[in-house]
Amino acid sequence: MSAFNDIGGTTPPHLPHLPEDWTRCLAVVAHPDDIEYGTASAVARWTAQGKQVGYLLATRGEAGIDGIHPDRAAPLREAEERAGAREVGVSDVEFLGHRDGVVAYGTELRRDIVRAIRRFRPDVMVSGAYTIRMIGGLVNQADHRAVGLAALDAARDAGNRWIFPELADEGLEPWPGVRFVAFAGPERPTHGVDVTGEPLERGIASLTAHAEYTKGLGAEAGNFEPRPFLTWIARSSGPALGVEAAVLFDVHQLAPEGPPPWV
């Protein structure tokens, strides 16, 4: 029985591990640094296994540093994102150029994500939680909600040739191959990834690459430091998976796995 079907059966002592029988993953998020708050540690594990991971960011994060004008912040944050991606073995990083802070859910955003999916052809996707509340009961930010939901819808849109048929004129054929979309930072996780050891260390290095951004968080964030924060959240999540350190996800299955449960 698959890990997905286990969720609907007898409650296991720990959450199941996220399936890793795939080769290509596309991470779709709103801002530079979104992936680095935990997911990058899972990415480090996957790239070490030889999997290919690409990053797709809706914005360049230009509104993210209060003391730096967006015109200066955008290229700075883009550079930090590329540097952070390299720390976990990712070289494919794309920015869609939507305006930071006012990303709108809708057909334009969905089309942009579908275009990237059809080009990259991932087996799985990861994104950030699109719910109003996320891990710890925190209220989720508007851009995160818009991009997460658009990513989920685009994962299905990508396989339908009659949705955004204009993409065929760009040579982008439908891609129905996304098996599941996993959302990081959920209020109610369903699966987890063991990031004990080297994956967590590389994830810390990835967030550390966002030096100007984290410096800009200032005293209100308690003079934020990546290592203690990521170590704390990974070790707090570990017991749910029965390991020392973990990243937890809410997984939405798209492609069927085996017979339906009523057979």
PDB file of C-alpha atoms in Angstrom:
ATOM      1  CA  MET A   1       0.000   0.000   0.000  1.00  0.00           C
ATOM      2  CA  SER A   2       1.328   3.445  -0.870  1.00  0.00           C
ATOM      3  CA  ALA A   3       2.198   6.129   1.649  1.00  0.00           C
ATOM      4  CA  PHE A   4      -0.733   8.159   0.310  1.00  0.00           C
ATOM      5  CA  ASN A   5      -3.282   5.421   1.005  1.00  0.00           C
ATOM      6  CA  ASP A   6      -1.886   4.940   4.498  1.00  0.00           C
ATOM      7  CA  ILE A   7      -3.178   8.422   5.382  1.00  0.00           C
ATOM      8  CA  GLY A   8      -6.748   7.215   4.979  1.00  0.00           C
ATOM      9  CA  GLY A   9      -6.280   4.024   6.974  1.00  0.00           C
ATOM     10  CA  THR A  10      -5.130   3.239  10.484  1.00  0.00           C
ATOM     11  CA  THR A  11      -3.210   6.145  11.976  1.00  0.00           C
ATOM     12  CA  PRO A  12       0.492   5.203  12.008  1.00  0.00           C
ATOM     13  CA  PRO A  13       2.773   6.059  14.925  1.00  0.00           C
ATOM     14  CA  HIS A  14       4.582   8.555  12.722  1.00  0.00           C
ATOM     15  CA  LEU A  15       3.849  10.435   9.527  1.00  0.00           C
ATOM     16  CA  PRO A  16       4.931   8.558   6.388  1.00  0.00           C
ATOM     17  CA  HIS A  17       8.041   9.623   4.527  1.00  0.00           C
ATOM     18  CA  LEU A  18       7.435  11.607   1.364  1.00  0.00           C
ATOM     19  CA  PRO A  19       7.788   9.243  -1.627  1.00  0.00           C
ATOM     20  CA  GLU A  20      11.140   9.624  -3.374  1.00  0.00           C
ATOM     21  CA  ASP A  21      10.662   7.358  -6.376  1.00  0.00           C
ATOM     22  CA  TRP A  22      10.866  10.240  -8.841  1.00  0.00           C
ATOM     23  CA  THR A  23      13.575  12.162 -10.705  1.00  0.00           C
ATOM     24  CA  ARG A  24      12.437  15.768 -11.344  1.00  0.00           C
ATOM     25  CA  CYS A  25      10.952  18.359  -8.975  1.00  0.00           C
ATOM     26  CA  LEU A  26       9.876  21.958  -9.545  1.00  0.00           C
ATOM     27  CA  ALA A  27       9.685  24.238  -6.492  1.00  0.00           C
ATOM     28  CA  VAL A  28       7.224  27.121  -7.018  1.00  0.00           C
ATOM     29  CA  VAL A  29       7.161  29.935  -4.471  1.00  0.00           C
ATOM     30  CA  ALA A  30       6.443  33.651  -4.184  1.00  0.00           C
ATOM     31  CA  HIS A  31       9.729  35.167  -3.004  1.00  0.00           C
ATOM     32  CA  PRO A  32      13.478  34.653  -2.706  1.00  0.00           C
ATOM     33  CA  ASP A  33      14.060  32.966   0.707  1.00  0.00           C
ATOM     34  CA  ASP A  34      10.691  31.148   0.750  1.00  0.00           C
ATOM     35  CA  ILE A  35      12.315  27.856  -0.235  1.00  0.00           C
ATOM     36  CA  GLU A  36      15.176  28.386   2.204  1.00  0.00           C
ATOM     37  CA  TYR A  37      12.978  28.376   5.316  1.00  0.00           C
ATOM     38  CA  GLY A  38      13.138  24.578   5.525  1.00  0.00           C
ATOM     39  CA  THR A  39      12.371  23.186   2.086  1.00  0.00           C
ATOM     40  CA  ALA A  40      15.940  23.755   0.892  1.00  0.00           C
ATOM     41  CA  SER A  41      17.119  21.091   3.332  1.00  0.00           C
ATOM     42  CA  ALA A  42      14.832  18.572   1.617  1.00  0.00           C
ATOM     43  CA  VAL A  43      16.113  19.819  -1.746  1.00  0.00           C
ATOM     44  CA  ALA A  44      19.683  19.162  -0.570  1.00  0.00           C
ATOM     45  CA  ARG A  45      18.733  15.566   0.230  1.00  0.00           C
ATOM     46  CA  TRP A  46      17.137  15.118  -3.186  1.00  0.00           C
ATOM     47  CA  THR A  47      19.959  16.601  -5.248  1.00  0.00           C
ATOM     48  CA  ALA A  48      22.429  14.410  -3.333  1.00  0.00           C
ATOM     49  CA  GLN A  49      20.386  11.451  -4.619  1.00  0.00           C
ATOM     50  CA  GLY A  50      20.877  12.684  -8.179  1.00  0.00           C
ATOM     51  CA  LYS A  51      17.412  14.186  -8.586  1.00  0.00           C
ATOM     52  CA  GLN A  52      16.947  17.348 -10.658  1.00  0.00           C
ATOM     53  CA  VAL A  53      15.302  20.286  -8.918  1.00  0.00           C
ATOM     54  CA  GLY A  54      14.355  23.623 -10.444  1.00  0.00           C
ATOM     55  CA  TYR A  55      13.198  26.808  -8.712  1.00  0.00           C
ATOM     56  CA  LEU A  56      10.412  29.062 -10.000  1.00  0.00           C
ATOM     57  CA  LEU A  57       9.801  32.333  -8.149  1.00  0.00           C
ATOM     58  CA  ALA A  58       6.801  34.540  -8.850  1.00  0.00           C
ATOM     59  CA  THR A  59       8.589  37.734  -7.746  1.00  0.00           C
ATOM     60  CA  ARG A  60      12.108  39.036  -7.256  1.00  0.00           C
ATOM     61  CA  GLY A  61      11.356  39.951  -3.643  1.00  0.00           C
ATOM     62  CA  GLU A  62      11.809  43.653  -4.267  1.00  0.00           C
ATOM     63  CA  ALA A  63       9.458  44.719  -1.459  1.00  0.00           C
ATOM     64  CA  GLY A  64      11.097  42.532   1.155  1.00  0.00           C
ATOM     65  CA  ILE A  65      13.707  44.847   2.701  1.00  0.00           C
ATOM     66  CA  ASP A  66      12.293  47.959   4.348  1.00  0.00           C
ATOM     67  CA  GLY A  67      15.550  49.925   4.220  1.00  0.00           C
ATOM     68  CA  ILE A  68      16.357  49.227   0.545  1.00  0.00           C
ATOM     69  CA  HIS A  69      14.386  50.651  -2.386  1.00  0.00           C
ATOM     70  CA  PRO A  70      12.768  47.968  -4.590  1.00  0.00           C
ATOM     71  CA  ASP A  71      14.891  48.983  -7.580  1.00  0.00           C
ATOM     72  CA  ARG A  72      18.018  48.044  -5.619  1.00  0.00           C
ATOM     73  CA  ALA A  73      16.509  45.190  -3.640  1.00  0.00           C
ATOM     74  CA  ALA A  74      15.323  43.182  -6.661  1.00  0.00           C
ATOM     75  CA  PRO A  75      18.739  42.370  -8.196  1.00  0.00           C
ATOM     76  CA  LEU A  76      20.251  41.894  -4.734  1.00  0.00           C
ATOM     77  CA  ARG A  77      17.617  39.376  -3.707  1.00  0.00           C
ATOM     78  CA  GLU A  78      17.779  37.604  -7.045  1.00  0.00           C
ATOM     79  CA  ALA A  79      21.535  37.169  -6.616  1.00  0.00           C
ATOM     80  CA  GLU A  80      21.067  35.866  -3.069  1.00  0.00           C
ATOM     81  CA  GLU A  81      18.478  33.365  -4.288  1.00  0.00           C
ATOM     82  CA  ARG A  82      20.802  32.010  -6.960  1.00  0.00           C
ATOM     83  CA  ALA A  83      23.601  31.742  -4.399  1.00  0.00           C
ATOM     84  CA  GLY A  84      21.329  29.939  -1.941  1.00  0.00           C
ATOM     85  CA  ALA A  85      20.175  27.556  -4.660  1.00  0.00           C
ATOM     86  CA  ARG A  86      23.772  26.628  -5.479  1.00  0.00           C
ATOM     87  CA  GLU A  87      24.323  25.614  -1.850  1.00  0.00           C
ATOM     88  CA  VAL A  88      21.777  22.814  -2.291  1.00  0.00           C
ATOM     89  CA  GLY A  89      22.724  21.758  -5.808  1.00  0.00           C
ATOM     90  CA  VAL A  90      20.205  23.792  -7.833  1.00  0.00           C
ATOM     91  CA  SER A  91      21.264  25.806 -10.878  1.00  0.00           C
ATOM     92  CA  ASP A  92      17.901  26.183 -12.654  1.00  0.00           C
ATOM     93  CA  VAL A  93      16.337  29.316 -11.102  1.00  0.00           C
ATOM     94  CA  GLU A  94      13.654  31.364 -12.895  1.00  0.00           C
ATOM     95  CA  PHE A  95      11.879  34.576 -11.857  1.00  0.00           C
ATOM     96  CA  LEU A  96       8.470  35.392 -13.321  1.00  0.00           C
ATOM     97  CA  GLY A  97       8.588  39.101 -12.477  1.00  0.00           C
ATOM     98  CA  HIS A  98       5.219  39.498 -10.776  1.00  0.00           C
ATOM     99  CA  ARG A  99       5.093  42.472  -8.420  1.00  0.00           C
ATOM    100  CA  ASP A 100       6.160  41.620  -4.886  1.00  0.00           C
ATOM    101  CA  GLY A 101       3.464  42.062  -2.263  1.00  0.00           C
ATOM    102  CA  VAL A 102       0.505  42.208  -4.626  1.00  0.00           C
ATOM    103  CA  VAL A 103       0.689  38.880  -6.474  1.00  0.00           C
ATOM    104  CA  ALA A 104      -2.818  38.071  -7.684  1.00  0.00           C
ATOM    105  CA  TYR A 105      -4.226  34.590  -8.075  1.00  0.00           C
ATOM    106  CA  GLY A 106      -5.665  34.253 -11.575  1.00  0.00           C
ATOM    107  CA  THR A 107      -5.172  33.028 -15.116  1.00  0.00           C
ATOM    108  CA  GLU A 108      -2.025  35.099 -15.740  1.00  0.00           C
ATOM    109  CA  LEU A 109      -0.199  33.548 -12.803  1.00  0.00           C
ATOM    110  CA  ARG A 110      -1.500  30.072 -13.596  1.00  0.00           C
ATOM    111  CA  ARG A 111      -0.387  30.415 -17.221  1.00  0.00           C
ATOM    112  CA  ASP A 112       3.100  31.482 -16.191  1.00  0.00           C
ATOM    113  CA  ILE A 113       3.437  28.477 -13.910  1.00  0.00           C
ATOM    114  CA  VAL A 114       1.987  26.093 -16.514  1.00  0.00           C
ATOM    115  CA  ARG A 115       4.556  27.383 -19.013  1.00  0.00           C
ATOM    116  CA  ALA A 116       7.356  26.517 -16.576  1.00  0.00           C
ATOM    117  CA  ILE A 117       5.867  23.093 -15.797  1.00  0.00           C
ATOM    118  CA  ARG A 118       5.584  22.177 -19.477  1.00  0.00           C
ATOM    119  CA  ARG A 119       9.164  23.265 -20.022  1.00  0.00           C
ATOM    120  CA  PHE A 120      10.693  21.593 -16.944  1.00  0.00           C
ATOM    121  CA  ARG A 121       8.386  18.515 -16.982  1.00  0.00           C
ATOM    122  CA  PRO A 122       8.568  17.651 -13.268  1.00  0.00           C
ATOM    123  CA  ASP A 123       7.354  14.455 -11.650  1.00  0.00           C
ATOM    124  CA  VAL A 124       6.505  16.309  -8.436  1.00  0.00           C
ATOM    125  CA  MET A 125       6.189  19.900  -7.262  1.00  0.00           C
ATOM    126  CA  VAL A 126       6.730  21.639  -3.957  1.00  0.00           C
ATOM    127  CA  SER A 127       5.402  24.996  -2.841  1.00  0.00           C
ATOM    128  CA  GLY A 128       4.439  26.876   0.302  1.00  0.00           C
ATOM    129  CA  ALA A 129       1.178  26.472   2.183  1.00  0.00           C
ATOM    130  CA  TYR A 130      -1.717  28.337   0.548  1.00  0.00           C
ATOM    131  CA  THR A 131      -3.971  28.224   3.593  1.00  0.00           C
ATOM    132  CA  ILE A 132      -4.728  31.265   5.747  1.00  0.00           C
ATOM    133  CA  ARG A 133      -3.053  29.607   8.715  1.00  0.00           C
ATOM    134  CA  MET A 134       0.216  27.716   8.511  1.00  0.00           C
ATOM    135  CA  ILE A 135       2.613  25.954  10.868  1.00  0.00           C
ATOM    136  CA  GLY A 136       2.299  27.137  14.463  1.00  0.00           C
ATOM    137  CA  GLY A 137      -1.001  28.846  13.673  1.00  0.00           C
ATOM    138  CA  LEU A 138       0.793  31.751  11.971  1.00  0.00           C
ATOM    139  CA  VAL A 139      -1.285  33.817   9.554  1.00  0.00           C
ATOM    140  CA  ASN A 140       0.034  33.213   6.055  1.00  0.00           C
ATOM    141  CA  GLN A 141       1.109  36.069   3.766  1.00  0.00           C
ATOM    142  CA  ALA A 142      -1.061  36.984   0.764  1.00  0.00           C
ATOM    143  CA  ASP A 143       1.554  36.276  -1.936  1.00  0.00           C
ATOM    144  CA  HIS A 144       2.208  32.834  -0.443  1.00  0.00           C
ATOM    145  CA  ARG A 145      -1.492  31.971  -0.570  1.00  0.00           C
ATOM    146  CA  ALA A 146      -1.899  33.134  -4.173  1.00  0.00           C
ATOM    147  CA  VAL A 147       1.182  31.332  -5.480  1.00  0.00           C
ATOM    148  CA  GLY A 148       0.574  28.098  -3.580  1.00  0.00           C
ATOM    149  CA  LEU A 149      -2.982  27.735  -4.874  1.00  0.00           C
ATOM    150  CA  ALA A 150      -1.945  28.720  -8.400  1.00  0.00           C
ATOM    151  CA  ALA A 151       0.826  26.108  -8.305  1.00  0.00           C
ATOM    152  CA  LEU A 152      -1.658  23.394  -7.334  1.00  0.00           C
ATOM    153  CA  ASP A 153      -4.069  24.364 -10.101  1.00  0.00           C
ATOM    154  CA  ALA A 154      -1.274  24.772 -12.661  1.00  0.00           C
ATOM    155  CA  ALA A 155      -0.017  21.260 -11.909  1.00  0.00           C
ATOM    156  CA  ARG A 156      -3.306  19.959 -13.292  1.00  0.00           C
ATOM    157  CA  ASP A 157      -3.693  22.645 -15.996  1.00  0.00           C
ATOM    158  CA  ALA A 158      -0.330  21.642 -17.439  1.00  0.00           C
ATOM    159  CA  GLY A 159      -1.743  18.349 -18.682  1.00  0.00           C
ATOM    160  CA  ASN A 160      -4.779  19.794 -20.462  1.00  0.00           C
ATOM    161  CA  ARG A 161      -4.059  20.975 -24.009  1.00  0.00           C
ATOM    162  CA  TRP A 162      -7.267  23.038 -24.084  1.00  0.00           C
ATOM    163  CA  ILE A 163      -6.242  25.183 -21.106  1.00  0.00           C
ATOM    164  CA  PHE A 164      -3.816  27.860 -22.320  1.00  0.00           C
ATOM    165  CA  PRO A 165      -3.692  26.378 -25.849  1.00  0.00           C
ATOM    166  CA  GLU A 166      -1.530  29.336 -26.888  1.00  0.00           C
ATOM    167  CA  LEU A 167       1.400  27.636 -25.137  1.00  0.00           C
ATOM    168  CA  ALA A 168       1.438  25.052 -27.910  1.00  0.00           C
ATOM    169  CA  ASP A 169       2.483  27.859 -30.259  1.00  0.00           C
ATOM    170  CA  GLU A 170       5.586  28.178 -28.063  1.00  0.00           C
ATOM    171  CA  GLY A 171       6.324  24.497 -28.634  1.00  0.00           C
ATOM    172  CA  LEU A 172       5.161  23.510 -25.158  1.00  0.00           C
ATOM    173  CA  GLU A 173       3.131  20.327 -25.272  1.00  0.00           C
ATOM    174  CA  PRO A 174       0.881  19.272 -22.369  1.00  0.00           C
ATOM    175  CA  TRP A 175       2.598  17.659 -19.400  1.00  0.00           C
ATOM    176  CA  PRO A 176       0.268  15.429 -17.344  1.00  0.00           C
ATOM    177  CA  GLY A 177       3.135  13.917 -15.379  1.00  0.00           C
ATOM    178  CA  VAL A 178       2.933  15.764 -12.038  1.00  0.00           C
ATOM    179  CA  ARG A 179       2.145  13.045  -9.491  1.00  0.00           C
ATOM    180  CA  PHE A 180       1.742  15.207  -6.410  1.00  0.00           C
ATOM    181  CA  VAL A 181       2.263  18.696  -5.022  1.00  0.00           C
ATOM    182  CA  ALA A 182       3.785  18.992  -1.543  1.00  0.00           C
ATOM    183  CA  PHE A 183       3.236  22.142   0.510  1.00  0.00           C
ATOM    184  CA  ALA A 184       5.775  23.198   3.135  1.00  0.00           C
ATOM    185  CA  GLY A 185       4.869  24.882   6.415  1.00  0.00           C
ATOM    186  CA  PRO A 186       1.339  23.452   6.685  1.00  0.00           C
ATOM    187  CA  GLU A 187      -0.808  23.630   9.784  1.00  0.00           C
ATOM    188  CA  ARG A 188      -1.616  19.910   9.338  1.00  0.00           C
ATOM    189  CA  PRO A 189       1.219  17.981   7.635  1.00  0.00           C
ATOM    190  CA  THR A 190       0.673  14.580   6.072  1.00  0.00           C
ATOM    191  CA  HIS A 191       4.258  13.546   5.174  1.00  0.00           C
ATOM    192  CA  GLY A 192       7.839  14.393   6.003  1.00  0.00           C
ATOM    193  CA  VAL A 193      11.406  14.285   4.716  1.00  0.00           C
ATOM    194  CA  ASP A 194      14.331  13.241   6.910  1.00  0.00           C
ATOM    195  CA  VAL A 195      16.940  16.022   6.719  1.00  0.00           C
ATOM    196  CA  THR A 196      19.149  14.862   9.585  1.00  0.00           C
ATOM    197  CA  GLY A 197      22.818  15.695   9.145  1.00  0.00           C
ATOM    198  CA  GLU A 198      24.192  16.979   5.849  1.00  0.00           C
ATOM    199  CA  PRO A 199      20.858  18.007   4.264  1.00  0.00           C
ATOM    200  CA  LEU A 200      20.101  20.295   7.201  1.00  0.00           C
ATOM    201  CA  GLU A 201      23.614  21.745   7.115  1.00  0.00           C
ATOM    202  CA  ARG A 202      23.275  22.546   3.428  1.00  0.00           C
ATOM    203  CA  GLY A 203      19.835  24.020   4.036  1.00  0.00           C
ATOM    204  CA  ILE A 204      21.327  26.309   6.681  1.00  0.00           C
ATOM    205  CA  ALA A 205      24.013  27.402   4.207  1.00  0.00           C
ATOM    206  CA  SER A 206      21.287  28.103   1.666  1.00  0.00           C
ATOM    207  CA  LEU A 207      19.405  30.487   3.962  1.00  0.00           C
ATOM    208  CA  THR A 208      22.687  32.028   5.153  1.00  0.00           C
ATOM    209  CA  ALA A 209      23.271  33.115   1.539  1.00  0.00           C
ATOM    210  CA  HIS A 210      20.375  35.564   2.003  1.00  0.00           C
ATOM    211  CA  ALA A 211      22.560  37.781   4.168  1.00  0.00           C
ATOM    212  CA  GLU A 212      21.193  41.183   3.142  1.00  0.00           C
ATOM    213  CA  TYR A 213      17.623  40.016   3.511  1.00  0.00           C
ATOM    214  CA  THR A 214      18.092  38.443   6.946  1.00  0.00           C
ATOM    215  CA  LYS A 215      20.078  41.487   8.083  1.00  0.00           C
ATOM    216  CA  GLY A 216      17.155  43.624   6.988  1.00  0.00           C
ATOM    217  CA  LEU A 217      14.837  41.739   9.333  1.00  0.00           C
ATOM    218  CA  GLY A 218      16.505  43.656  12.152  1.00  0.00           C
ATOM    219  CA  ALA A 219      15.775  43.720  15.852  1.00  0.00           C
ATOM    220  CA  GLU A 220      12.055  43.004  15.381  1.00  0.00           C
ATOM    221  CA  ALA A 221      13.015  39.472  14.331  1.00  0.00           C
ATOM    222  CA  GLY A 222      15.386  39.092  17.268  1.00  0.00           C
ATOM    223  CA  ASN A 223      18.504  39.687  15.137  1.00  0.00           C
ATOM    224  CA  PHE A 224      17.607  36.620  13.097  1.00  0.00           C
ATOM    225  CA  GLU A 225      20.252  33.913  12.597  1.00  0.00           C
ATOM    226  CA  PRO A 226      19.615  31.019  10.187  1.00  0.00           C
ATOM    227  CA  ARG A 227      21.376  28.226  12.103  1.00  0.00           C
ATOM    228  CA  PRO A 228      19.479  28.257  15.401  1.00  0.00           C
ATOM    229  CA  PHE A 229      16.174  28.916  13.676  1.00  0.00           C
ATOM    230  CA  LEU A 230      16.404  26.133  11.077  1.00  0.00           C
ATOM    231  CA  THR A 231      17.905  23.702  13.589  1.00  0.00           C
ATOM    232  CA  TRP A 232      15.067  24.376  16.018  1.00  0.00           C
ATOM    233  CA  ILE A 233      12.278  23.965  13.460  1.00  0.00           C
ATOM    234  CA  ALA A 234      13.814  20.824  11.892  1.00  0.00           C
ATOM    235  CA  ARG A 235      14.345  19.160  15.274  1.00  0.00           C
ATOM    236  CA  SER A 236      10.863  20.188  16.397  1.00  0.00           C
ATOM    237  CA  SER A 237       9.466  18.515  13.270  1.00  0.00           C
ATOM    238  CA  GLY A 238      11.628  15.386  13.523  1.00  0.00           C
ATOM    239  CA  PRO A 239       9.530  13.508  16.116  1.00  0.00           C
ATOM    240  CA  ALA A 240       6.498  13.572  13.794  1.00  0.00           C
ATOM    241  CA  LEU A 241       8.537  11.461  11.366  1.00  0.00           C
ATOM    242  CA  GLY A 242      10.448   9.494  13.997  1.00  0.00           C
ATOM    243  CA  VAL A 243      13.812  11.046  13.070  1.00  0.00           C
ATOM    244  CA  GLU A 244      16.145  13.680  14.492  1.00  0.00           C
ATOM    245  CA  ALA A 245      15.355  16.440  11.996  1.00  0.00           C
ATOM    246  CA  ALA A 246      12.651  16.735   9.358  1.00  0.00           C
ATOM    247  CA  VAL A 247      10.807  19.007   6.955  1.00  0.00           C
ATOM    248  CA  LEU A 248       7.050  18.415   6.959  1.00  0.00           C
ATOM    249  CA  PHE A 249       4.648  18.755   4.022  1.00  0.00           C
ATOM    250  CA  ASP A 250       0.958  18.590   3.210  1.00  0.00           C
ATOM    251  CA  VAL A 251       0.795  16.389   0.112  1.00  0.00           C
ATOM    252  CA  HIS A 252      -1.902  16.648  -2.555  1.00  0.00           C
ATOM    253  CA  GLN A 253      -1.940  13.669  -4.880  1.00  0.00           C
ATOM    254  CA  LEU A 254      -2.821  14.274  -8.544  1.00  0.00           C
ATOM    255  CA  ALA A 255      -1.908  11.153 -10.509  1.00  0.00           C
ATOM    256  CA  PRO A 256      -3.574   7.938  -9.226  1.00  0.00           C
ATOM    257  CA  GLU A 257      -1.485   5.417  -7.332  1.00  0.00           C
ATOM    258  CA  GLY A 258      -2.890   1.959  -7.724  1.00  0.00           C
ATOM    259  CA  PRO A 259      -6.597   0.983  -7.672  1.00  0.00           C
ATOM    260  CA  PRO A 260      -9.213   3.224  -6.056  1.00  0.00           C
ATOM    261  CA  PRO A 261      -9.805   2.534  -2.341  1.00  0.00           C
ATOM    262  CA  TRP A 262     -13.252   1.019  -2.918  1.00  0.00           C
ATOM    263  CA  VAL A 263     -11.931  -1.796  -5.143  1.00  0.00           C
TER     264      VAL A 263
END
